[in-house]
Short mmCIF file of C-alpha atoms in Angstrom, two decimals:
data_model
loop_
_atom_site.label_atom_id
_atom_site.label_comp_id
_atom_site.label_asym_id
_atom_site.label_seq_id
_atom_site.Cartn_x
_atom_site.Cartn_y
_atom_site.Cartn_z
CA MET X 1 27.49 36.16 30.81
CA LYS X 2 25.14 36.34 27.81
CA GLN X 3 23.81 39.71 27.69
CA ILE X 4 20.23 39.82 25.25
CA PHE X 5 18.49 43.00 25.31
CA LEU X 6 14.33 43.13 24.63
CA SER X 7 12.73 46.16 22.55
CA THR X 8 9.62 47.57 21.41
CA LEU X 9 8.15 49.53 19.48
CA PHE X 10 6.67 52.78 21.07
CA THR X 11 3.68 53.68 20.30
CA LEU X 12 2.34 57.45 20.29
CA LEU X 13 -0.16 59.33 21.35
CA VAL X 14 -1.32 62.44 22.56
CA PHE X 15 -3.27 63.16 25.94
CA GLN X 16 -3.70 66.15 28.26
CA GLY X 17 -2.30 63.85 30.48
CA PHE X 18 -1.95 60.04 31.88
CA SER X 19 -4.05 61.17 34.79
CA GLN X 20 -7.30 60.81 33.13
CA GLU X 21 -9.43 64.11 34.33
CA ILE X 22 -12.80 63.58 35.59
CA ASN X 23 -16.20 64.57 34.52
CA THR X 24 -17.64 66.04 37.08
CA LYS X 25 -20.94 66.34 34.82
CA GLN X 26 -24.39 64.17 36.33
CA TRP X 27 -24.64 61.66 32.80
CA THR X 28 -28.77 60.80 31.70
CA LEU X 29 -28.81 57.37 30.44
CA PHE X 30 -31.51 56.38 27.17
CA SER X 31 -30.90 53.11 26.39
CA LYS X 32 -33.43 51.92 23.00
CA THR X 33 -34.74 47.94 23.44
CA THR X 34 -34.30 47.18 19.21
CA ALA X 35 -33.97 44.44 16.60
CA ASP X 36 -33.26 44.00 12.99
CA TRP X 37 -36.49 42.22 12.21
CA CYS X 38 -38.32 44.83 14.18
CA SER X 39 -41.04 47.22 11.72
CA LEU X 40 -41.85 48.64 14.58
CA CYS X 41 -38.19 49.75 15.54
CA GLY X 42 -37.49 51.24 11.82
CA GLY X 43 -40.40 53.19 12.28
CA TRP X 44 -41.89 54.66 15.50
CA GLY X 45 -38.68 54.24 17.27
CA TRP X 46 -36.35 54.88 14.61
CA ASN X 47 -37.21 58.33 14.27
CA PHE X 48 -37.48 59.27 18.36
CA GLN X 49 -34.07 57.64 18.70
CA LYS X 50 -33.07 60.00 15.57
CA GLN X 51 -34.64 63.43 17.96
CA LEU X 52 -33.33 62.20 21.25
CA ILE X 53 -29.63 62.37 19.07
CA ASP X 54 -30.28 65.12 17.81
CA ASN X 55 -30.91 66.84 20.59
CA PHE X 56 -29.13 65.44 23.58
CA GLU X 57 -25.89 64.17 21.97
CA ASN X 58 -23.90 66.70 23.11
CA LYS X 59 -25.30 67.26 26.54
CA ASN X 60 -24.03 64.72 29.12
CA THR X 61 -25.72 61.42 27.72
CA ILE X 62 -25.74 57.65 26.88
CA ILE X 63 -28.49 56.81 24.23
CA TRP X 64 -27.31 53.41 22.82
CA ALA X 65 -29.17 51.07 20.98
CA LEU X 66 -29.54 47.69 22.58
CA HIS X 67 -30.65 44.49 20.37
CA THR X 68 -32.41 41.85 21.40
CA SER X 69 -32.02 37.68 21.12
CA THR X 70 -32.89 37.59 18.13
CA SER X 71 -31.71 40.48 16.62
CA GLY X 72 -28.79 40.09 13.59
CA LEU X 73 -27.12 42.70 16.04
CA THR X 74 -27.47 41.29 18.80
CA ASN X 75 -24.21 39.70 21.81
CA ASN X 76 -24.41 38.35 25.69
CA THR X 77 -23.81 42.67 27.10
CA ALA X 78 -26.80 43.92 25.50
CA LYS X 79 -28.64 41.15 26.53
CA ASP X 80 -27.50 40.96 30.13
CA ILE X 81 -28.90 44.84 30.11
CA ILE X 82 -31.84 44.39 28.67
CA THR X 83 -32.98 41.52 31.13
CA ASN X 84 -31.48 44.12 33.87
CA LEU X 85 -34.39 46.54 33.00
CA GLY X 86 -36.77 43.97 32.62
CA GLY X 87 -40.15 42.94 30.16
CA SER X 88 -40.40 42.10 26.88
CA GLY X 89 -40.98 43.35 23.00
CA GLN X 90 -39.47 46.02 21.58
CA PRO X 91 -38.87 49.03 20.34
CA ARG X 92 -38.29 49.93 24.46
CA PHE X 93 -37.22 52.96 25.75
CA PHE X 94 -35.35 54.22 29.27
CA GLU X 95 -34.28 56.72 30.79
CA SER X 96 -31.83 54.34 33.37
CA GLN X 97 -34.47 51.99 34.49
CA THR X 98 -37.62 53.50 34.06
CA ASN X 99 -39.64 52.38 30.99
CA MET X 100 -40.63 55.95 28.76
CA ASN X 101 -43.84 54.47 27.64
CA ALA X 102 -42.68 55.87 24.55
CA SER X 103 -45.04 55.14 21.50
CA SER X 104 -45.59 56.47 17.99
CA SER X 105 -48.84 58.30 19.23
CA ASN X 106 -46.22 60.66 22.44
CA ILE X 107 -43.00 61.34 20.90
CA ALA X 108 -43.20 65.13 21.29
CA SER X 109 -44.57 64.72 24.94
CA LYS X 110 -42.31 62.30 25.72
CA LEU X 111 -38.91 64.27 23.86
CA GLU X 112 -40.24 67.15 26.48
CA ASP X 113 -39.95 64.65 29.37
CA ALA X 114 -36.10 63.71 28.15
CA ALA X 115 -35.53 67.28 27.87
CA ALA X 116 -36.75 67.90 31.55
CA ILE X 117 -34.59 65.26 32.70
CA VAL X 118 -31.41 65.50 31.33
CA GLU X 119 -32.40 69.94 32.01
CA PHE X 120 -31.90 68.35 35.79
CA ASN X 121 -29.25 66.52 34.90
CA GLN X 122 -27.14 68.86 34.26
CA LEU X 123 -27.94 71.35 36.56
CA SER X 124 -27.42 68.44 39.68
CA ASP X 125 -24.33 67.41 41.53
CA PRO X 126 -23.00 63.75 40.70
CA ILE X 127 -21.34 61.90 44.00
CA ALA X 128 -18.92 60.14 41.88
CA GLY X 129 -17.48 60.97 38.47
CA ILE X 130 -15.05 59.01 35.38
CA GLY X 131 -12.11 60.05 33.15
CA MET X 132 -11.19 57.50 30.75
CA THR X 133 -8.40 56.92 27.63
CA ALA X 134 -9.27 54.60 25.12
CA THR X 135 -6.83 53.75 22.32
CA ILE X 136 -6.14 50.64 19.47
CA ASP X 137 -3.74 50.05 17.43
CA ASP X 138 -2.76 48.48 14.56
CA ASN X 139 -3.38 45.03 15.03
CA LYS X 140 -7.36 46.35 16.52
CA ASN X 141 -6.34 45.37 20.09
CA ILE X 142 -8.69 48.51 22.38
CA SER X 143 -7.15 49.15 25.97
CA VAL X 144 -9.05 51.70 28.68
CA SER X 145 -8.01 52.99 31.52
CA ALA X 146 -10.85 54.54 33.40
CA ASP X 147 -10.56 56.51 36.83
CA VAL X 148 -13.75 56.89 39.00
CA GLU X 149 -13.14 59.94 41.47
CA PHE X 150 -15.80 60.46 44.23
CA ILE X 151 -16.96 63.30 44.23
CA SER X 152 -18.46 64.00 47.52
CA ASN X 153 -19.07 60.92 50.02
CA ALA X 154 -21.89 57.59 48.88
CA GLU X 155 -22.59 56.52 52.57
CA ASP X 156 -23.90 53.69 50.99
CA GLY X 157 -23.49 51.46 47.35
CA ARG X 158 -22.15 48.16 45.72
CA PHE X 159 -20.44 49.71 43.59
CA TYR X 160 -19.07 48.56 39.46
CA LEU X 161 -17.92 50.14 36.32
CA GLY X 162 -18.66 48.35 33.49
CA LEU X 163 -16.49 49.74 30.46
CA TYR X 164 -18.20 49.03 26.87
CA LEU X 165 -17.76 49.09 23.05
CA VAL X 166 -19.94 51.11 20.99
CA GLU X 167 -20.45 51.78 17.30
CA ASP X 168 -22.03 54.05 15.72
CA LYS X 169 -23.03 55.02 12.12
CA LEU X 170 -23.14 51.44 11.62
CA VAL X 171 -24.09 50.11 8.18
CA HIS X 172 -26.37 46.93 8.37
CA PRO X 173 -30.00 45.93 7.63
CA GLN X 174 -33.37 47.03 9.34
CA ALA X 175 -37.23 46.70 8.67
CA ASN X 176 -38.17 50.34 7.16
CA GLN X 177 -35.16 51.65 7.56
CA GLY X 178 -33.93 48.60 4.09
CA ASP X 179 -29.82 47.25 3.93
CA ASN X 180 -28.14 49.50 4.44
CA ALA X 181 -29.44 51.37 7.01
CA ILE X 182 -27.39 53.30 9.79
CA HIS X 183 -27.88 52.20 13.27
CA ARG X 184 -26.21 55.20 15.52
CA TYR X 185 -24.90 54.08 18.91
CA VAL X 186 -24.79 50.53 18.63
CA LEU X 187 -23.93 48.16 21.55
CA ARG X 188 -21.43 45.88 20.49
CA ASN X 189 -19.07 44.53 23.90
CA SER X 190 -17.95 44.67 27.26
CA LEU X 191 -14.48 44.72 27.79
CA LEU X 192 -14.10 43.36 31.26
CA PRO X 193 -15.08 39.24 31.82
CA SER X 194 -18.39 40.68 33.85
CA THR X 195 -21.29 42.79 32.20
CA PHE X 196 -21.46 44.77 34.99
CA GLY X 197 -17.99 44.88 35.11
CA GLU X 198 -15.76 45.24 38.05
CA ASN X 199 -16.86 45.55 41.40
CA PHE X 200 -14.41 48.28 42.81
CA VAL X 201 -15.84 49.60 46.05
CA ASN X 202 -18.14 49.16 48.35
CA GLY X 203 -19.56 51.66 50.51
CA PRO X 204 -19.71 54.12 52.39
CA VAL X 205 -17.11 55.55 50.40
CA ALA X 206 -15.44 58.88 51.61
CA LYS X 207 -14.82 62.13 49.25
CA ASN X 208 -12.08 62.99 46.75
CA ALA X 209 -11.33 59.06 47.13
CA LYS X 210 -10.83 57.44 43.54
CA TYR X 211 -10.27 54.09 41.52
CA THR X 212 -8.79 53.11 38.76
CA VAL X 213 -10.61 50.07 36.42
CA GLN X 214 -8.73 48.65 33.28
CA GLY X 215 -10.31 46.75 30.02
CA SER X 216 -9.21 45.96 26.61
CA LEU X 217 -11.19 44.46 23.97
CA ASN X 218 -8.55 41.98 20.90
CA ASN X 219 -9.24 41.67 17.57
CA VAL X 220 -12.32 45.00 17.01
CA SER X 221 -13.56 45.23 13.85
CA GLY X 222 -15.65 48.48 12.02
CA SER X 223 -13.65 51.32 11.89
CA ARG X 224 -11.99 53.76 14.66
CA GLU X 225 -13.80 57.14 13.67
CA ASN X 226 -17.03 54.87 14.30
CA LEU X 227 -15.71 53.46 18.34
CA LYS X 228 -16.97 54.55 21.05
CA ILE X 229 -16.54 53.50 24.87
CA VAL X 230 -18.48 53.77 27.51
CA ALA X 231 -17.74 53.86 31.03
CA ILE X 232 -21.02 53.31 33.83
CA ILE X 233 -20.69 53.17 37.08
CA TRP X 234 -23.79 50.88 38.76
CA ASN X 235 -24.78 50.91 42.17
CA ARG X 236 -25.83 47.21 43.21
CA ASN X 237 -28.97 46.43 44.54
CA SER X 238 -29.63 43.37 47.30
CA ASP X 239 -32.24 42.03 44.99
CA GLY X 240 -29.28 41.86 41.96
CA LYS X 241 -30.48 45.15 39.91
CA TYR X 242 -27.59 47.16 38.64
CA LEU X 243 -29.24 50.38 38.82
CA PHE X 244 -27.47 53.29 36.46
CA PHE X 245 -25.36 55.56 38.59
CA ASN X 246 -23.09 58.09 35.94
CA ALA X 247 -21.23 57.82 33.06
CA ASN X 248 -18.97 59.45 30.64
CA ILE X 249 -17.99 58.24 26.68
CA VAL X 250 -14.66 58.45 24.61
CA ASN X 251 -13.23 58.48 21.14
CA VAL X 252 -11.30 55.46 20.43
CA SER X 253 -8.12 56.88 19.67
CA GLN X 254 -5.10 55.51 17.25
CA LEU X 255 -2.44 54.86 18.38
CA SER X 256 0.77 55.19 15.96
CA SER X 257 4.71 55.19 15.64
CA GLU X 258 5.00 57.66 13.59
CA ASN X 259 5.78 61.38 15.12
CA ASN X 260 3.08 63.10 16.23
CA PRO X 261 2.81 66.17 14.50
CA GLU X 262 0.67 67.96 17.56
CA VAL X 263 4.00 68.25 19.70
CA GLY X 264 7.56 70.27 18.73
CA TYR X 265 9.95 67.88 19.84
CA LYS X 266 10.52 63.77 19.40
CA ALA X 267 10.54 61.20 22.43
CA ASN X 268 12.37 57.21 22.43
CA ALA X 269 12.19 55.16 24.98
CA ILE X 270 13.98 50.74 24.88
CA PHE X 271 13.94 48.97 27.97
CA LEU X 272 17.28 47.22 27.98
CA GLN X 273 17.30 44.70 30.86
CA ASP X 274 16.46 46.89 33.90
CA MET X 275 17.87 50.08 32.09
CA LEU X 276 15.03 51.74 30.63
CA LYS X 277 16.46 54.22 28.11
CA ILE X 278 15.14 58.05 26.94
CA ASN X 279 16.43 59.73 23.49
CA PHE X 280 14.55 63.97 23.22
CA GLN X 281 15.43 65.77 20.03
CA HIS X 282 14.12 69.07 20.47
CA PRO X 283 16.36 72.42 18.31
CA ASP X 284 16.39 74.65 20.92
CA PRO X 285 16.66 73.86 24.53
CA VAL X 286 13.75 73.17 26.88
CA SER X 287 13.58 75.03 30.47
CA ASN X 288 11.51 72.10 32.24
CA ILE X 289 11.13 67.94 30.77
CA ASP X 290 9.37 66.45 33.34
CA VAL X 291 9.96 62.30 32.88
CA GLN X 292 6.71 59.71 34.95
CA LEU X 293 6.96 55.65 34.44
CA ILE X 294 3.22 54.72 35.12
CA ASP X 295 2.23 50.95 35.73
CA MET X 296 -1.00 49.32 33.99
CA GLN X 297 -2.40 49.90 37.98
CA GLY X 298 -2.04 53.57 38.13
CA LYS X 299 0.82 53.76 40.87
CA ILE X 300 3.88 56.50 39.17
CA VAL X 301 7.49 53.64 39.36
CA PHE X 302 9.64 56.92 38.43
CA THR X 303 9.32 60.82 37.96
CA THR X 304 12.26 62.74 37.22
CA SER X 305 12.63 66.03 35.70
CA VAL X 306 15.14 67.22 32.77
CA LYS X 307 16.20 70.99 32.67
CA ASN X 308 17.32 73.19 30.04
CA GLU X 309 18.61 70.58 27.49
CA ASN X 310 17.69 69.49 23.99
CA HIS X 311 19.29 67.07 22.20
CA TRP X 312 20.22 64.58 25.45
CA GLU X 313 19.60 61.10 25.82
CA LYS X 314 19.79 59.41 29.32
CA THR X 315 19.41 55.84 30.81
CA TYR X 316 17.93 54.19 34.25
CA THR X 317 18.35 51.82 36.83
CA LEU X 318 15.32 50.25 37.46
CA PRO X 319 14.64 46.92 38.31
CA VAL X 320 10.88 47.44 38.32
CA PRO X 321 8.70 43.98 37.09
CA THR X 322 7.94 42.59 33.91
CA GLY X 323 4.54 43.95 32.55
CA THR X 324 3.19 47.18 30.45
CA TYR X 325 4.24 49.74 31.37
CA PHE X 326 3.22 54.06 30.19
CA LEU X 327 5.52 57.05 29.63
CA LYS X 328 4.37 59.56 30.26
CA ILE X 329 6.71 63.79 29.02
CA ASP X 330 5.75 66.99 29.48
CA ALA X 331 7.78 69.32 27.78
CA GLY X 332 5.12 72.63 29.39
CA ASN X 333 3.44 74.80 26.07
CA LEU X 334 5.64 71.93 23.56
CA GLY X 335 2.71 69.29 24.33
CA SER X 336 2.79 65.56 26.49
CA VAL X 337 2.94 62.27 25.12
CA SER X 338 2.53 58.98 26.30
CA LYS X 339 4.25 55.79 25.33
CA LYS X 340 3.45 52.19 26.27
CA LEU X 341 5.30 49.86 26.38
CA ILE X 342 6.39 46.40 27.49
CA LYS X 343 9.37 44.63 29.64
CA ILE X 344 9.69 41.55 28.89
#
């Protein structure tokens, strides 16, 4: 019988672990509705957003800019979220769904209000938190895996998870700022078909319940260093409004085919039909190496351990379905890596 051997180039990335660490903080969402032609958006609105970022960027906050339908930086995702916020005109600033009623004459007092909200949320225990990894490959394709875990019981709610591409330090004309204005945290697109994402569960939800949502986006523009992924849990009301529930934001990491210098070993893998072949190299024997194969739903489909070996190659028979998998190799203090592979 003719044997067909199919291989794939694996890409390498260091994670703390494949199962994303859940962020257990309550986040705050600040939204600015804006337009590139709007002089007030490039005036007091520009200044207010800058001060929000300067004061609260590292305090579990999302501070993004949503461009209206007439702006050169608009997109359908931003327009949908602006519609969900309600009202008209720009610039306007919202905390969650609440219009902050900011203006050129009250920036100082609104910053005080924002500080009080952020501080209150930092001291609050959320009902659910999000853990997330985001990677981009050499072809500018982004892949995201997000875990939602309920930290306490939720008696009611229709919960959605949205995944969004945000670009920071985007150079684009802005009235009152010039042709080379540097825009901060601009919402660019959704990674899911629906703006408000996937309805992953409806209440009641028990404490410790965990759900995984994955999204992707192809042919992404912009420098990788400026790309962020925002995940937002929305709670959909009976009137169809999506209410902010909690969030997280992560940088987009580069997948590379090169060996990662942050780990102390070399590891390669390949599928040969139903056989998974793994090669591991280290100068000295490693006391314990844990190996897991995980599908795109986050389910562990294979696990094994290799003890007290350094140079080894092992083959495992795995009649798993065709598709995309992650192979996690954890060598303790030598580091943990995940390799993305496709079984054809």
